[in-house]
mmCIF file of C-alpha atoms in Angstrom:
data_model
loop_
_atom_site.group_PDB
_atom_site.id
_atom_site.type_symbol
_atom_site.label_atom_id
_atom_site.label_comp_id
_atom_site.label_asym_id
_atom_site.label_seq_id
_atom_site.Cartn_x
_atom_site.Cartn_y
_atom_site.Cartn_z
ATOM 1 C CA MET R 1 77.196 -19.730 50.553
ATOM 2 C CA ASN R 2 78.153 -19.124 54.176
ATOM 3 C CA TYR R 3 77.681 -21.935 56.647
ATOM 4 C CA LYS R 4 77.407 -21.252 60.362
ATOM 5 C CA LEU R 5 78.978 -23.669 62.805
ATOM 6 C CA ASP R 6 78.519 -23.303 66.561
ATOM 7 C CA MET R 7 79.556 -25.528 69.426
ATOM 8 C CA MET R 8 78.427 -26.070 73.002
ATOM 9 C CA PRO R 9 81.244 -25.690 75.570
ATOM 10 C CA ILE R 10 80.867 -29.308 76.713
ATOM 11 C CA PHE R 11 81.521 -30.498 73.137
ATOM 12 C CA LYS R 12 84.723 -28.466 73.035
ATOM 13 C CA GLU R 13 85.783 -29.667 76.484
ATOM 14 C CA LYS R 14 85.274 -33.335 75.562
ATOM 15 C CA SER R 15 86.896 -32.948 72.147
ATOM 16 C CA LYS R 16 90.152 -31.626 73.522
ATOM 17 C CA ASN R 17 90.601 -34.824 75.541
ATOM 18 C CA PHE R 18 90.508 -37.132 72.507
ATOM 19 C CA GLY R 19 93.602 -38.342 70.687
ATOM 20 C CA MET R 20 94.748 -36.600 67.511
ATOM 21 C CA SER R 21 93.150 -39.267 65.292
ATOM 22 C CA GLU R 22 89.701 -38.595 66.812
ATOM 23 C CA LYS R 23 90.228 -34.817 66.717
ATOM 24 C CA ILE R 24 90.990 -35.075 62.996
ATOM 25 C CA LYS R 25 87.706 -36.957 62.456
ATOM 26 C CA ILE R 26 85.783 -34.273 64.350
ATOM 27 C CA LYS R 27 87.486 -31.635 62.226
ATOM 28 C CA ARG R 28 86.709 -33.609 59.055
ATOM 29 C CA PHE R 29 83.023 -33.477 59.955
ATOM 30 C CA MET R 30 83.272 -29.737 60.642
ATOM 31 C CA ASP R 31 85.198 -29.153 57.404
ATOM 32 C CA GLU R 32 82.536 -30.998 55.418
ATOM 33 C CA PHE R 33 79.773 -28.887 56.926
ATOM 34 C CA SER R 34 81.742 -25.659 56.491
ATOM 35 C CA ASN R 35 82.224 -26.427 52.804
ATOM 36 C CA GLY R 36 78.873 -27.921 51.833
ATOM 37 C CA GLY R 37 76.383 -27.485 54.660
ATOM 38 C CA PHE R 38 73.964 -30.147 55.818
ATOM 39 C CA ASN R 39 73.840 -31.806 52.409
ATOM 40 C CA ALA R 40 77.587 -32.522 52.631
ATOM 41 C CA ILE R 41 77.474 -34.251 56.022
ATOM 42 C CA ASP R 42 74.312 -36.102 55.024
ATOM 43 C CA ASN R 43 76.020 -37.617 52.000
ATOM 44 C CA TYR R 44 79.578 -38.156 53.184
ATOM 45 C CA LEU R 45 81.146 -41.304 51.754
ATOM 46 C CA ILE R 46 84.042 -43.418 52.997
ATOM 47 C CA ASP R 47 85.122 -46.311 50.789
ATOM 48 C CA SER R 48 81.959 -45.643 48.723
ATOM 49 C CA TYR R 49 79.702 -46.173 51.736
ATOM 50 C CA LYS R 50 77.598 -43.420 53.280
ATOM 51 C CA VAL R 51 78.329 -42.473 56.886
ATOM 52 C CA ARG R 52 75.113 -42.686 58.884
ATOM 53 C CA ASN R 53 73.624 -39.306 59.754
ATOM 54 C CA LYS R 54 70.086 -39.243 61.020
ATOM 55 C CA SER R 55 67.474 -37.559 63.138
ATOM 56 C CA SER R 56 67.633 -38.523 66.815
ATOM 57 C CA ASP R 57 63.858 -38.973 67.077
ATOM 58 C CA ASP R 58 64.270 -42.597 65.992
ATOM 59 C CA ILE R 59 64.508 -43.958 69.537
ATOM 60 C CA SER R 60 64.395 -47.643 70.409
ATOM 61 C CA LYS R 61 60.860 -48.732 71.313
ATOM 62 C CA ASP R 62 62.336 -50.522 74.314
ATOM 63 C CA ASP R 63 63.577 -47.261 75.854
ATOM 64 C CA ASN R 64 61.630 -46.423 79.026
ATOM 65 C CA ASP R 65 61.755 -42.737 78.111
ATOM 66 C CA PHE R 66 60.782 -43.336 74.492
ATOM 67 C CA ILE R 67 58.125 -40.613 74.230
ATOM 68 C CA VAL R 68 60.088 -37.994 76.206
ATOM 69 C CA LYS R 69 63.226 -38.559 74.134
ATOM 70 C CA VAL R 70 61.360 -38.472 70.818
ATOM 71 C CA GLN R 71 59.641 -35.235 71.832
ATOM 72 C CA HIS R 72 62.926 -33.744 73.074
ATOM 73 C CA ALA R 73 64.714 -34.652 69.838
ATOM 74 C CA LEU R 74 61.918 -33.178 67.720
ATOM 75 C CA GLN R 75 61.655 -30.034 69.873
ATOM 76 C CA HIS R 76 65.383 -29.296 69.528
ATOM 77 C CA ASN R 77 65.791 -30.810 66.066
ATOM 78 C CA LEU R 78 68.539 -33.143 67.284
ATOM 79 C CA TRP R 79 70.544 -35.215 64.822
ATOM 80 C CA HIS R 80 73.520 -37.521 65.214
ATOM 81 C CA TYR R 81 76.407 -38.399 62.949
ATOM 82 C CA HIS R 82 78.510 -41.531 63.372
ATOM 83 C CA ALA R 83 81.954 -40.241 64.315
ATOM 84 C CA GLY R 84 84.062 -43.292 63.443
ATOM 85 C CA PHE R 85 86.181 -43.453 66.575
ATOM 86 C CA TYR R 86 88.079 -46.575 67.663
ATOM 87 C CA ASN R 87 88.265 -49.963 66.012
ATOM 88 C CA ILE R 88 87.097 -51.782 69.145
ATOM 89 C CA ASN R 89 87.884 -55.532 69.093
ATOM 90 C CA ASN R 90 88.594 -55.087 65.391
ATOM 91 C CA GLU R 91 84.825 -54.878 64.812
ATOM 92 C CA TYR R 92 85.075 -51.401 63.269
ATOM 93 C CA PRO R 93 87.853 -51.812 60.674
ATOM 94 C CA ILE R 94 86.660 -49.338 58.031
ATOM 95 C CA ASP R 95 88.587 -46.073 58.380
ATOM 96 C CA ASN R 96 89.697 -47.493 61.746
ATOM 97 C CA GLY R 97 86.361 -46.834 63.441
ATOM 98 C CA TYR R 98 83.419 -47.826 61.237
ATOM 99 C CA LYS R 99 81.643 -51.046 60.359
ATOM 100 C CA LEU R 100 79.127 -51.762 57.625
ATOM 101 C CA SER R 101 75.563 -51.965 58.952
ATOM 102 C CA ASP R 102 72.785 -54.210 57.701
ATOM 103 C CA LYS R 103 71.396 -51.086 55.991
ATOM 104 C CA ASN R 104 74.628 -50.849 54.018
ATOM 105 C CA ASP R 105 75.853 -47.637 55.622
ATOM 106 C CA LEU R 106 78.704 -46.960 58.034
ATOM 107 C CA VAL R 107 78.125 -46.912 61.763
ATOM 108 C CA SER R 108 80.416 -46.463 64.748
ATOM 109 C CA GLN R 109 80.228 -46.601 68.503
ATOM 110 C CA TRP R 110 80.724 -42.876 69.006
ATOM 111 C CA LEU R 111 78.232 -40.278 67.854
ATOM 112 C CA ILE R 112 78.438 -36.556 67.235
ATOM 113 C CA HIS R 113 75.156 -35.101 68.492
ATOM 114 C CA TYR R 114 74.155 -31.834 66.931
ATOM 115 C CA GLN R 115 71.262 -29.464 66.600
ATOM 116 C CA LYS R 116 70.146 -28.716 63.064
ATOM 117 C CA ILE R 117 69.060 -25.091 63.049
ATOM 118 C CA SER R 118 68.855 -25.076 59.247
ATOM 119 C CA ASP R 119 70.639 -26.615 56.266
ATOM 120 C CA SER R 120 73.306 -23.938 56.690
ATOM 121 C CA HIS R 121 73.561 -23.725 60.475
ATOM 122 C CA ILE R 122 74.264 -26.463 63.039
ATOM 123 C CA VAL R 123 75.311 -26.500 66.689
ATOM 124 C CA LEU R 124 77.575 -29.307 67.883
ATOM 125 C CA VAL R 125 75.999 -30.340 71.175
ATOM 126 C CA ASP R 126 77.734 -33.375 72.629
ATOM 127 C CA ILE R 127 79.824 -36.366 71.684
ATOM 128 C CA MET R 128 79.033 -39.717 73.269
ATOM 129 C CA PRO R 129 79.366 -43.461 72.840
ATOM 130 C CA HIS R 130 76.360 -45.369 71.572
ATOM 131 C CA PRO R 131 74.580 -46.797 73.439
ATOM 132 C CA PRO R 132 75.391 -44.501 76.409
ATOM 133 C CA LEU R 133 77.702 -46.286 78.824
ATOM 134 C CA ASN R 134 76.015 -47.320 82.047
ATOM 135 C CA ILE R 135 78.811 -47.611 84.608
ATOM 136 C CA LEU R 136 76.469 -49.236 87.131
ATOM 137 C CA ALA R 137 75.820 -52.077 84.694
ATOM 138 C CA ILE R 138 79.500 -52.979 84.358
ATOM 139 C CA ASN R 139 80.276 -56.235 86.121
ATOM 140 C CA PRO R 140 83.574 -55.936 88.025
ATOM 141 C CA LYS R 141 84.334 -59.626 87.349
ATOM 142 C CA MET V 1 32.866 -90.602 78.217
ATOM 143 C CA THR V 2 30.223 -88.294 76.864
ATOM 144 C CA THR V 3 31.259 -85.590 79.322
ATOM 145 C CA LEU V 4 34.922 -85.968 78.374
ATOM 146 C CA THR V 5 34.139 -85.604 74.644
ATOM 147 C CA ALA V 6 32.086 -82.488 75.306
ATOM 148 C CA SER V 7 34.852 -80.992 77.436
ATOM 149 C CA LYS V 8 37.401 -81.695 74.758
ATOM 150 C CA ALA V 9 35.205 -80.068 72.132
ATOM 151 C CA SER V 10 34.721 -77.056 74.360
ATOM 152 C CA PHE V 11 38.413 -76.890 75.010
ATOM 153 C CA ASN V 12 39.169 -77.056 71.305
ATOM 154 C CA ALA V 13 36.597 -74.355 70.603
ATOM 155 C CA LEU V 14 38.033 -72.160 73.310
ATOM 156 C CA ASN V 15 41.547 -72.874 72.119
ATOM 157 C CA LEU V 16 40.595 -71.859 68.578
ATOM 158 C CA PHE V 17 38.861 -68.738 69.879
ATOM 159 C CA PHE V 18 41.847 -67.597 71.931
ATOM 160 C CA HIS V 19 44.253 -68.458 69.134
ATOM 161 C CA LYS V 20 42.236 -66.195 66.800
ATOM 162 C CA VAL V 21 42.109 -63.394 69.395
ATOM 163 C CA TYR V 22 45.857 -63.729 69.980
ATOM 164 C CA THR V 23 46.602 -63.699 66.246
ATOM 165 C CA ASP V 24 44.339 -60.709 65.608
ATOM 166 C CA LEU V 25 45.812 -58.789 68.527
ATOM 167 C CA SER V 26 49.382 -59.620 67.495
ATOM 168 C CA ASN V 27 48.714 -58.379 63.985
ATOM 169 C CA LYS V 28 47.133 -55.197 65.295
ATOM 170 C CA ILE V 29 50.021 -54.545 67.686
ATOM 171 C CA THR V 30 52.540 -55.090 64.884
ATOM 172 C CA VAL V 31 50.638 -52.731 62.566
ATOM 173 C CA PHE V 32 50.398 -50.174 65.393
ATOM 174 C CA LYS V 33 54.151 -50.298 66.010
ATOM 175 C CA ILE V 34 54.971 -49.946 62.327
ATOM 176 C CA LYS V 35 52.535 -47.059 61.882
ATOM 177 C CA HIS V 36 53.978 -45.213 64.848
ATOM 178 C CA SER V 37 57.604 -45.786 64.010
ATOM 179 C CA PRO V 38 59.203 -42.539 62.831
ATOM 180 C CA LYS V 39 60.096 -42.988 59.164
ATOM 181 C CA ASN V 40 59.352 -46.731 59.541
ATOM 182 C CA GLN V 41 63.061 -47.580 59.613
ATOM 183 C CA SER V 42 63.932 -47.612 63.273
ATOM 184 C CA ASP V 43 67.407 -48.496 64.487
ATOM 185 C CA SER V 44 66.964 -51.405 66.831
ATOM 186 C CA ASP V 45 68.861 -49.903 69.737
ATOM 187 C CA PHE V 46 69.380 -46.157 69.281
ATOM 188 C CA THR V 47 68.964 -43.991 72.334
ATOM 189 C CA TYR V 48 70.719 -41.063 73.953
ATOM 190 C CA ASP V 49 71.437 -39.737 77.413
ATOM 191 C CA LEU V 50 68.579 -37.301 77.966
ATOM 192 C CA ASP V 51 70.049 -35.621 81.056
ATOM 193 C CA ALA V 52 73.422 -35.092 79.378
ATOM 194 C CA MET V 53 71.731 -33.664 76.297
ATOM 195 C CA LYS V 54 69.580 -31.283 78.356
ATOM 196 C CA LYS V 55 72.669 -30.131 80.261
ATOM 197 C CA ALA V 56 74.608 -29.518 77.043
ATOM 198 C CA LEU V 57 71.701 -27.636 75.448
ATOM 199 C CA SER V 58 71.396 -25.378 78.499
ATOM 200 C CA GLN V 59 74.879 -23.990 77.854
ATOM 201 C CA THR V 60 75.677 -20.892 75.833
ATOM 202 C CA LYS V 61 76.913 -21.864 72.397
ATOM 203 C CA ILE V 62 80.175 -20.546 71.047
ATOM 204 C CA ALA V 63 80.928 -19.733 67.424
ATOM 205 C CA VAL V 64 83.686 -21.745 65.767
ATOM 206 C CA PRO V 65 86.097 -19.275 64.149
ATOM 207 C CA LYS V 66 87.230 -20.029 60.586
ATOM 208 C CA SER V 67 90.839 -19.854 61.790
ATOM 209 C CA ALA V 68 90.224 -22.932 63.979
ATOM 210 C CA LEU V 69 89.647 -25.053 60.876
ATOM 211 C CA GLU V 70 92.702 -23.925 58.921
ATOM 212 C CA SER V 71 94.686 -27.031 59.900
ATOM 213 C CA ASP V 72 94.662 -29.978 62.282
ATOM 214 C CA GLU V 73 97.131 -28.108 64.466
ATOM 215 C CA SER V 74 95.066 -24.914 64.574
ATOM 216 C CA PHE V 75 92.003 -26.954 65.487
ATOM 217 C CA ASP V 76 93.869 -28.691 68.309
ATOM 218 C CA LYS V 77 95.187 -25.351 69.505
ATOM 219 C CA TRP V 78 91.719 -23.796 69.486
ATOM 220 C CA LEU V 79 90.266 -26.747 71.425
ATOM 221 C CA ASN V 80 92.855 -26.212 74.119
ATOM 222 C CA GLU V 81 92.304 -22.454 74.445
#
Protein backbone atom coordinates (compact mmCIF):
# COMPACT_ATOMS: atom_id res chain seq x y z
CA MET A 1 0.00 0.00 0.00
CA ASN A 2 1.18 3.52 -0.81
CA TYR A 3 1.22 6.07 1.97
CA LYS A 4 1.17 9.78 1.22
CA LEU A 5 3.19 12.13 3.38
CA ASP A 6 3.00 15.91 2.96
CA MET A 7 4.51 18.72 4.98
CA MET A 8 3.74 22.38 5.54
CA PRO A 9 6.69 24.70 4.79
CA ILE A 10 6.81 25.94 8.39
CA PHE A 11 7.30 22.34 9.60
CA LYS A 12 10.24 21.93 7.24
CA GLU A 13 11.70 25.30 8.22
CA LYS A 14 11.53 24.50 11.95
CA SER A 15 12.81 20.95 11.49
CA LYS A 16 16.00 22.02 9.78
CA ASN A 17 16.96 24.06 12.86
CA PHE A 18 16.88 21.09 15.24
CA GLY A 19 19.93 19.04 16.16
CA MET A 20 20.62 15.75 14.40
CA SER A 21 19.14 13.72 17.28
CA GLU A 22 15.78 15.51 16.94
CA LYS A 23 15.88 15.30 13.14
CA ILE A 24 16.36 11.53 13.41
CA LYS A 25 13.27 11.31 15.65
CA ILE A 26 11.22 13.30 13.14
CA LYS A 27 12.45 10.99 10.39
CA ARG A 28 11.64 7.94 12.53
CA PHE A 29 8.04 9.14 12.77
CA MET A 30 7.94 9.73 9.01
CA ASP A 31 9.52 6.33 8.31
CA GLU A 32 6.92 4.61 10.49
CA PHE A 33 4.08 6.31 8.64
CA SER A 34 5.64 5.65 5.24
CA ASN A 35 5.90 1.95 6.05
CA GLY A 36 2.66 1.29 7.92
CA GLY A 37 0.38 4.31 7.68
CA PHE A 38 -1.63 5.71 10.55
CA ASN A 39 -1.85 2.36 12.31
CA ALA A 40 1.96 2.28 12.61
CA ILE A 41 2.31 5.70 14.25
CA ASP A 42 -0.70 5.01 16.46
CA ASN A 43 0.92 1.88 17.86
CA TYR A 44 4.60 2.77 17.98
CA LEU A 45 6.38 1.27 20.98
CA ILE A 46 9.58 2.31 22.73
CA ASP A 47 10.79 0.08 25.55
CA SER A 48 7.41 -1.73 25.29
CA TYR A 49 5.48 1.47 25.97
CA LYS A 50 3.22 3.13 23.42
CA VAL A 51 4.13 6.65 22.30
CA ARG A 52 1.13 8.91 22.80
CA ASN A 53 -0.64 9.84 19.58
CA LYS A 54 -4.05 11.39 19.86
CA SER A 55 -6.65 13.69 18.41
CA SER A 56 -6.09 17.36 19.25
CA ASP A 57 -9.76 17.94 20.10
CA ASP A 58 -9.04 16.90 23.69
CA ILE A 59 -8.37 20.44 24.91
CA SER A 60 -8.01 21.38 28.56
CA LYS A 61 -11.32 22.60 30.00
CA ASP A 62 -9.41 25.50 31.54
CA ASP A 63 -8.42 26.87 28.12
CA ASN A 64 -10.18 30.18 27.41
CA ASP A 65 -10.53 29.19 23.76
CA PHE A 66 -11.73 25.67 24.56
CA ILE A 67 -14.68 25.58 22.15
CA VAL A 68 -12.86 27.34 19.28
CA LYS A 69 -9.86 25.02 19.56
CA VAL A 70 -11.99 21.87 19.77
CA GLN A 71 -13.96 22.96 16.71
CA HIS A 72 -10.77 23.90 14.83
CA ALA A 73 -9.16 20.54 15.63
CA LEU A 74 -12.27 18.64 14.53
CA GLN A 75 -12.70 20.74 11.37
CA HIS A 76 -9.11 20.07 10.25
CA ASN A 77 -8.82 16.62 11.81
CA LEU A 78 -5.75 17.65 13.79
CA TRP A 79 -3.73 15.07 15.71
CA HIS A 80 -0.50 15.25 17.67
CA TYR A 81 2.27 12.77 18.29
CA HIS A 82 4.74 13.07 21.16
CA ALA A 83 8.08 13.70 19.48
CA GLY A 84 10.43 12.71 22.31
CA PHE A 85 12.80 15.66 22.16
CA TYR A 86 15.12 16.64 25.03
CA ASN A 87 15.54 15.05 28.42
CA ILE A 88 14.84 18.30 30.26
CA ASN A 89 16.02 18.26 33.91
CA ASN A 90 16.38 14.50 33.49
CA GLU A 91 12.57 14.23 33.71
CA TYR A 92 12.31 12.61 30.27
CA PRO A 93 14.90 9.80 30.45
CA ILE A 94 13.23 7.22 28.19
CA ASP A 95 14.81 7.34 24.73
CA ASN A 96 16.34 10.63 25.93
CA GLY A 97 13.10 12.59 25.59
CA TYR A 98 10.12 10.66 26.95
CA LYS A 99 8.64 9.99 30.37
CA LEU A 100 6.00 7.49 31.43
CA SER A 101 2.60 9.12 31.98
CA ASP A 102 -0.01 8.14 34.54
CA LYS A 103 -1.86 6.50 31.63
CA ASN A 104 1.15 4.26 31.11
CA ASP A 105 2.14 5.69 27.74
CA LEU A 106 5.09 7.84 26.69
CA VAL A 107 4.81 11.61 26.60
CA SER A 108 7.28 14.38 25.82
CA GLN A 109 7.41 18.14 25.87
CA TRP A 110 7.53 18.53 22.11
CA LEU A 111 4.69 17.54 19.82
CA ILE A 112 4.43 16.84 16.12
CA HIS A 113 1.12 18.33 14.99
CA TYR A 114 -0.35 16.80 11.90
CA GLN A 115 -3.51 16.67 9.86
CA LYS A 116 -4.98 13.22 9.34
CA ILE A 117 -6.46 13.23 5.85
CA SER A 118 -6.97 9.46 5.97
CA ASP A 119 -5.28 6.37 7.39
CA SER A 120 -2.89 6.52 4.43
CA HIS A 121 -2.36 10.27 4.08
CA ILE A 122 -1.15 12.81 6.66
CA VAL A 123 0.19 16.36 6.48
CA LEU A 124 2.83 17.42 8.99
CA VAL A 125 1.65 20.85 10.10
CA ASP A 126 3.82 22.21 12.88
CA ILE A 127 6.14 21.15 15.66
CA MET A 128 5.86 22.86 19.03
CA PRO A 129 6.56 22.47 22.73
CA HIS A 130 3.69 21.50 24.98
CA PRO A 131 2.24 23.53 26.54
CA PRO A 132 3.03 26.38 24.09
CA LEU A 133 5.71 28.63 25.55
CA ASN A 134 4.41 32.00 26.66
CA ILE A 135 7.42 34.32 26.58
CA LEU A 136 5.49 37.06 28.38
CA ALA A 137 4.96 34.74 31.34
CA ILE A 138 8.67 34.12 31.85
CA ASN A 139 9.94 35.87 34.95
CA PRO A 140 13.33 37.49 34.24
CA LYS A 141 14.44 36.82 37.85
CA MET B 1 -33.89 32.62 74.44
CA THR B 2 -36.87 31.45 72.47
CA THR B 3 -35.94 33.76 69.60
CA LEU B 4 -32.35 32.51 69.61
CA THR B 5 -33.47 28.86 69.43
CA ALA B 6 -35.79 29.63 66.54
CA SER B 7 -33.04 31.49 64.69
CA LYS B 8 -30.66 28.62 65.19
CA ALA B 9 -33.22 26.16 63.89
CA SER B 10 -33.85 28.36 60.88
CA PHE B 11 -30.16 28.70 60.30
CA ASN B 12 -29.69 24.95 60.49
CA ALA B 13 -32.60 24.41 58.10
CA LEU B 14 -31.19 26.95 55.69
CA ASN B 15 -27.73 25.48 56.05
CA LEU B 16 -29.07 22.01 55.25
CA PHE B 17 -31.03 23.39 52.29
CA PHE B 18 -28.03 25.17 50.78
CA HIS B 19 -25.78 22.19 51.46
CA LYS B 20 -28.21 19.99 49.49
CA VAL B 21 -28.44 22.54 46.65
CA TYR B 22 -24.64 22.81 46.56
CA THR B 23 -24.21 19.03 46.56
CA ASP B 24 -26.83 18.53 43.85
CA LEU B 25 -25.34 21.28 41.70
CA SER B 26 -21.80 19.96 42.17
CA ASN B 27 -22.88 16.50 41.10
CA LYS B 28 -24.69 17.88 38.07
CA ILE B 29 -21.71 20.00 37.05
CA THR B 30 -19.38 17.01 37.40
CA VAL B 31 -21.71 14.82 35.32
CA PHE B 32 -22.00 17.61 32.73
CA LYS B 33 -18.22 17.91 32.43
CA ILE B 34 -17.75 14.16 32.09
CA LYS B 35 -20.51 13.87 29.50
CA HIS B 36 -19.04 16.67 27.43
CA SER B 37 -15.46 15.54 27.63
CA PRO B 38 -14.32 14.17 24.26
CA LYS B 39 -13.69 10.45 24.72
CA ASN B 40 -13.98 10.96 28.51
CA GLN B 41 -10.21 10.74 28.95
CA SER B 42 -9.05 14.31 28.78
CA ASP B 43 -5.41 15.25 29.25
CA SER B 44 -5.34 17.67 32.13
CA ASP B 45 -3.39 20.38 30.35
CA PHE B 46 -3.32 19.81 26.58
CA THR B 47 -3.72 22.85 24.39
CA TYR B 48 -2.18 24.26 21.24
CA ASP B 49 -1.33 27.62 19.75
CA LEU B 50 -4.38 28.37 17.62
CA ASP B 51 -2.86 31.29 15.71
CA ALA B 52 0.29 29.33 14.87
CA MET B 53 -1.79 26.37 13.72
CA LYS B 54 -4.02 28.56 11.52
CA LYS B 55 -0.93 30.17 9.99
CA ALA B 56 0.66 26.79 9.26
CA LEU B 57 -2.56 25.41 7.75
CA SER B 58 -2.86 28.43 5.46
CA GLN B 59 0.39 27.47 3.72
CA THR B 60 0.67 25.34 0.61
CA LYS B 61 1.73 21.83 1.54
CA ILE B 62 4.70 20.18 -0.08
CA ALA B 63 5.07 16.50 -0.87
CA VAL B 64 7.88 14.65 0.88
CA PRO B 65 9.87 12.79 -1.79
CA LYS B 66 10.79 9.16 -1.07
CA SER B 67 14.44 10.05 -1.66
CA ALA B 68 14.35 12.35 1.40
CA LEU B 69 13.76 9.34 3.66
CA GLU B 70 16.50 7.12 2.26
CA SER B 71 18.89 7.99 5.11
CA ASP B 72 19.38 10.42 7.97
CA GLU B 73 21.80 12.35 5.79
CA SER B 74 19.41 12.57 2.83
CA PHE B 75 16.67 13.78 5.16
CA ASP B 76 18.94 16.46 6.61
CA LYS B 77 19.98 17.48 3.12
CA TRP B 78 16.37 17.72 1.94
CA LEU B 79 15.41 19.83 4.98
CA ASN B 80 18.14 22.29 4.09
CA GLU B 81 17.20 22.59 0.41
